[in-house]
Amino acid sequence: MIARARRSFRVGLADYRTAIADFTPNARRLVWTHGIQNSGLGMLVTVFAIYIKSAGLSETVVGGFEGSVAVASAVVCLLAPPLIAVLGYRTLFLAAAGAFVPTAGVLLTLGLVGGLGEGVMQAATAAFYADNSSPRERTHLFSIDLVVRVALGFVGSVAGGFLPLLFRLFLTDVDAYRATVAVAAVLLTASAIPAGGIRGRVGKPGRSMKRY
């Protein structure tokens, strides 16, 4: 049984290697975009509430911020099909990468802007992967995307807990959290680099949009 399990594992691993090699450049770039974003978001989520409290703001700011993100994200998800058809994937993903940057701030109104970026990434990703993959590697693509998101989100969360300790060696507590938020903002901004290489249709819905 153990030998059979090992063979199955090797076959599955070889299958994934083959599928990954067949990923389109567009798909690879979006996977990298998601990975970089999730590392920054993992770091931000770890320290955001503590930073708000350390800065002397009320806990209600955190709830209001998260609520505004959710509302904006939901609205964008509903508008995703026409937005993809008119603007194209590359424009939307670049806009989403830019919209994530204000999420690193502490002002409630900027939660709406961050929600726009989150909504774009949630709503457009499935359609983008469907348009930029064949049935052969599609399942593998979604699986790899999830693994990258979770893994780098975890790395970002661990870094979010470690960096304030490091920054406290030469900064106050509030400034240490602020510096960590700044690092998260840099990572979120950097996600625009792979997103900028994405090439997609504008004004011509792909296969995934024909059902709308």
GROMACS .gro file of N, CA, C and O in nm, residues 37-52 62 65-66 69 100 103-105 118 152-161 164 177 180-185 187-188:
model
  180
   37GLN      N    1   0.065   3.997  -0.361
   37GLN     CA    2  -0.043   4.066  -0.290
   37GLN      C    3  -0.075   3.998  -0.158
   37GLN      O    4  -0.093   4.064  -0.055
   38ASN      N    5  -0.085   3.867  -0.160
   38ASN     CA    6  -0.123   3.797  -0.037
   38ASN      C    7  -0.014   3.804   0.070
   38ASN      O    8  -0.045   3.803   0.189
   39SER      N    9   0.111   3.812   0.028
   39SER     CA   10   0.216   3.830   0.128
   39SER      C   11   0.202   3.966   0.195
   39SER      O   12   0.216   3.977   0.318
   40GLY      N   13   0.173   4.069   0.116
   40GLY     CA   14   0.151   4.201   0.174
   40GLY      C   15   0.025   4.207   0.258
   40GLY      O   16   0.024   4.267   0.367
   41LEU      N   17  -0.082   4.144   0.210
   41LEU     CA   18  -0.207   4.145   0.285
   41LEU      C   19  -0.194   4.065   0.415
   41LEU      O   20  -0.251   4.103   0.518
   42GLY      N   21  -0.123   3.953   0.410
   42GLY     CA   22  -0.101   3.875   0.531
   42GLY      C   23  -0.028   3.957   0.637
   42GLY      O   24  -0.063   3.955   0.756
   43MET      N   25   0.072   4.032   0.593
   43MET     CA   26   0.145   4.119   0.685
   43MET      C   27   0.055   4.229   0.739
   43MET      O   28   0.055   4.259   0.858
   44LEU      N   29  -0.026   4.287   0.650
   44LEU     CA   30  -0.113   4.398   0.689
   44LEU      C   31  -0.221   4.353   0.787
   44LEU      O   32  -0.248   4.420   0.887
   45VAL      N   33  -0.284   4.240   0.758
   45VAL     CA   34  -0.390   4.190   0.845
   45VAL      C   35  -0.337   4.161   0.985
   45VAL      O   36  -0.407   4.182   1.086
   46THR      N   37  -0.213   4.115   0.994
   46THR     CA   38  -0.155   4.081   1.124
   46THR      C   39  -0.139   4.203   1.213
   46THR      O   40  -0.163   4.197   1.335
   47VAL      N   41  -0.100   4.316   1.154
   47VAL     CA   42  -0.066   4.432   1.237
   47VAL      C   43  -0.168   4.544   1.232
   47VAL      O   44  -0.161   4.638   1.312
   48PHE      N   45  -0.265   4.538   1.141
   48PHE     CA   46  -0.352   4.653   1.119
   48PHE      C   47  -0.430   4.693   1.244
   48PHE      O   48  -0.429   4.808   1.287
   49ALA      N   49  -0.500   4.596   1.304
   49ALA     CA   50  -0.582   4.627   1.422
   49ALA      C   51  -0.495   4.675   1.538
   49ALA      O   52  -0.533   4.768   1.611
   50ILE      N   53  -0.378   4.613   1.555
   50ILE     CA   54  -0.289   4.655   1.663
   50ILE      C   55  -0.238   4.796   1.637
   50ILE      O   56  -0.226   4.878   1.729
   51TYR      N   57  -0.208   4.825   1.512
   51TYR     CA   58  -0.161   4.958   1.476
   51TYR      C   59  -0.268   5.063   1.505
   51TYR      O   60  -0.239   5.170   1.560
   52ILE      N   61  -0.393   5.031   1.468
   52ILE     CA   62  -0.503   5.124   1.494
   52ILE      C   63  -0.514   5.154   1.644
   52ILE      O   64  -0.527   5.270   1.686
   62VAL      N   65  -1.170   4.982   1.290
   62VAL     CA   66  -1.138   4.855   1.222
   62VAL      C   67  -1.263   4.793   1.162
   62VAL      O   68  -1.264   4.752   1.047
   65PHE      N   69  -1.385   4.999   0.871
   65PHE     CA   70  -1.295   4.980   0.757
   65PHE      C   71  -1.325   4.850   0.684
   65PHE      O   72  -1.338   4.847   0.562
   66GLU      N   73  -1.336   4.741   0.761
   66GLU     CA   74  -1.364   4.611   0.701
   66GLU      C   75  -1.501   4.611   0.632
   66GLU      O   76  -1.520   4.550   0.527
   69VAL      N   77  -1.475   4.789   0.298
   69VAL     CA   78  -1.408   4.701   0.202
   69VAL      C   79  -1.506   4.599   0.145
   69VAL      O   80  -1.510   4.574   0.023
  100PHE      N   81  -0.511   4.846  -0.394
  100PHE     CA   82  -0.474   4.780  -0.270
  100PHE      C   83  -0.380   4.866  -0.185
  100PHE      O   84  -0.374   4.852  -0.064
  103THR      N   85  -0.509   5.054   0.110
  103THR     CA   86  -0.553   4.968   0.218
  103THR      C   87  -0.452   4.968   0.333
  103THR      O   88  -0.487   4.937   0.446
  104ALA      N   89  -0.328   5.002   0.302
  104ALA     CA   90  -0.227   5.006   0.406
  104ALA      C   91  -0.241   5.130   0.493
  104ALA      O   92  -0.170   5.145   0.591
  105GLY      N   93  -0.330   5.222   0.462
  105GLY     CA   94  -0.355   5.339   0.543
  105GLY      C   95  -0.450   5.309   0.656
  105GLY      O   96  -0.499   5.198   0.670
  118GLU      N   97  -1.000   4.461  -0.415
  118GLU     CA   98  -1.030   4.323  -0.373
  118GLU      C   99  -1.141   4.263  -0.459
  118GLU      O  100  -1.136   4.146  -0.498
  152LEU      N  101   0.206   3.216   0.063
  152LEU     CA  102   0.266   3.349   0.078
  152LEU      C  103   0.186   3.436   0.175
  152LEU      O  104   0.242   3.525   0.238
  153GLY      N  105   0.056   3.410   0.186
  153GLY     CA  106  -0.020   3.480   0.289
  153GLY      C  107   0.030   3.441   0.428
  153GLY      O  108   0.040   3.526   0.518
  154PHE      N  109   0.061   3.313   0.446
  154PHE     CA  110   0.116   3.266   0.574
  154PHE      C  111   0.252   3.330   0.600
  154PHE      O  112   0.280   3.376   0.712
  155VAL      N  113   0.337   3.333   0.498
  155VAL     CA  114   0.469   3.395   0.513
  155VAL      C  115   0.454   3.542   0.552
  155VAL      O  116   0.525   3.593   0.639
  156GLY      N  117   0.360   3.611   0.485
  156GLY     CA  118   0.337   3.751   0.518
  156GLY      C  119   0.288   3.770   0.660
  156GLY      O  120   0.329   3.864   0.729
  157SER      N  121   0.201   3.681   0.707
  157SER     CA  122   0.151   3.690   0.844
  157SER      C  123   0.264   3.671   0.945
  157SER      O  124   0.271   3.743   1.046
  158VAL      N  125   0.350   3.573   0.919
  158VAL     CA  126   0.463   3.551   1.009
  158VAL      C  127   0.555   3.672   1.009
  158VAL      O  128   0.601   3.718   1.115
  159ALA      N  129   0.580   3.727   0.892
  159ALA     CA  130   0.664   3.847   0.882
  159ALA      C  131   0.599   3.965   0.953
  159ALA      O  132   0.667   4.047   1.016
  160GLY      N  133   0.465   3.972   0.944
  160GLY     CA  134   0.394   4.079   1.013
  160GLY      C  135   0.408   4.073   1.163
  160GLY      O  136   0.399   4.176   1.232
  161GLY      N  137   0.426   3.954   1.217
  161GLY     CA  138   0.449   3.940   1.360
  161GLY      C  139   0.594   3.963   1.398
  161GLY      O  140   0.624   4.009   1.510
  164PRO      N  141   0.758   4.400   1.353
  164PRO     CA  142   0.748   4.499   1.461
  164PRO      C  143   0.850   4.476   1.572
  164PRO      O  144   0.902   4.572   1.631
  177TYR      N  145   0.497   4.958   1.421
  177TYR     CA  146   0.382   4.908   1.346
  177TYR      C  147   0.363   4.986   1.217
  177TYR      O  148   0.327   4.930   1.113
  180THR      N  149   0.599   4.857   0.963
  180THR     CA  150   0.553   4.728   0.911
  180THR      C  151   0.443   4.747   0.808
  180THR      O  152   0.441   4.680   0.704
  181VAL      N  153   0.351   4.838   0.837
  181VAL     CA  154   0.245   4.869   0.741
  181VAL      C  155   0.306   4.923   0.612
  181VAL      O  156   0.260   4.892   0.501
  182ALA      N  157   0.412   5.004   0.624
  182ALA     CA  158   0.478   5.058   0.505
  182ALA      C  159   0.541   4.947   0.421
  182ALA      O  160   0.535   4.950   0.297
  183VAL      N  161   0.600   4.848   0.487
  183VAL     CA  162   0.658   4.735   0.413
  183VAL      C  163   0.548   4.659   0.339
  183VAL      O  164   0.564   4.619   0.223
  184ALA      N  165   0.433   4.640   0.406
  184ALA     CA  166   0.320   4.575   0.340
  184ALA      C  167   0.275   4.655   0.219
  184ALA      O  168   0.242   4.598   0.114
  185ALA      N  169   0.274   4.787   0.232
  185ALA     CA  170   0.234   4.872   0.120
  185ALA      C  171   0.329   4.858   0.002
  185ALA      O  172   0.287   4.857  -0.114
  187LEU      N  173   0.500   4.589  -0.075
  187LEU     CA  174   0.470   4.460  -0.138
  187LEU      C  175   0.345   4.468  -0.224
  187LEU      O  176   0.342   4.416  -0.337
  188LEU      N  177   0.243   4.533  -0.172
  188LEU     CA  178   0.119   4.547  -0.249
  188LEU      C  179   0.143   4.627  -0.376
  188LEU      O  180   0.088   4.595  -0.482
   0.00000   0.00000   0.00000
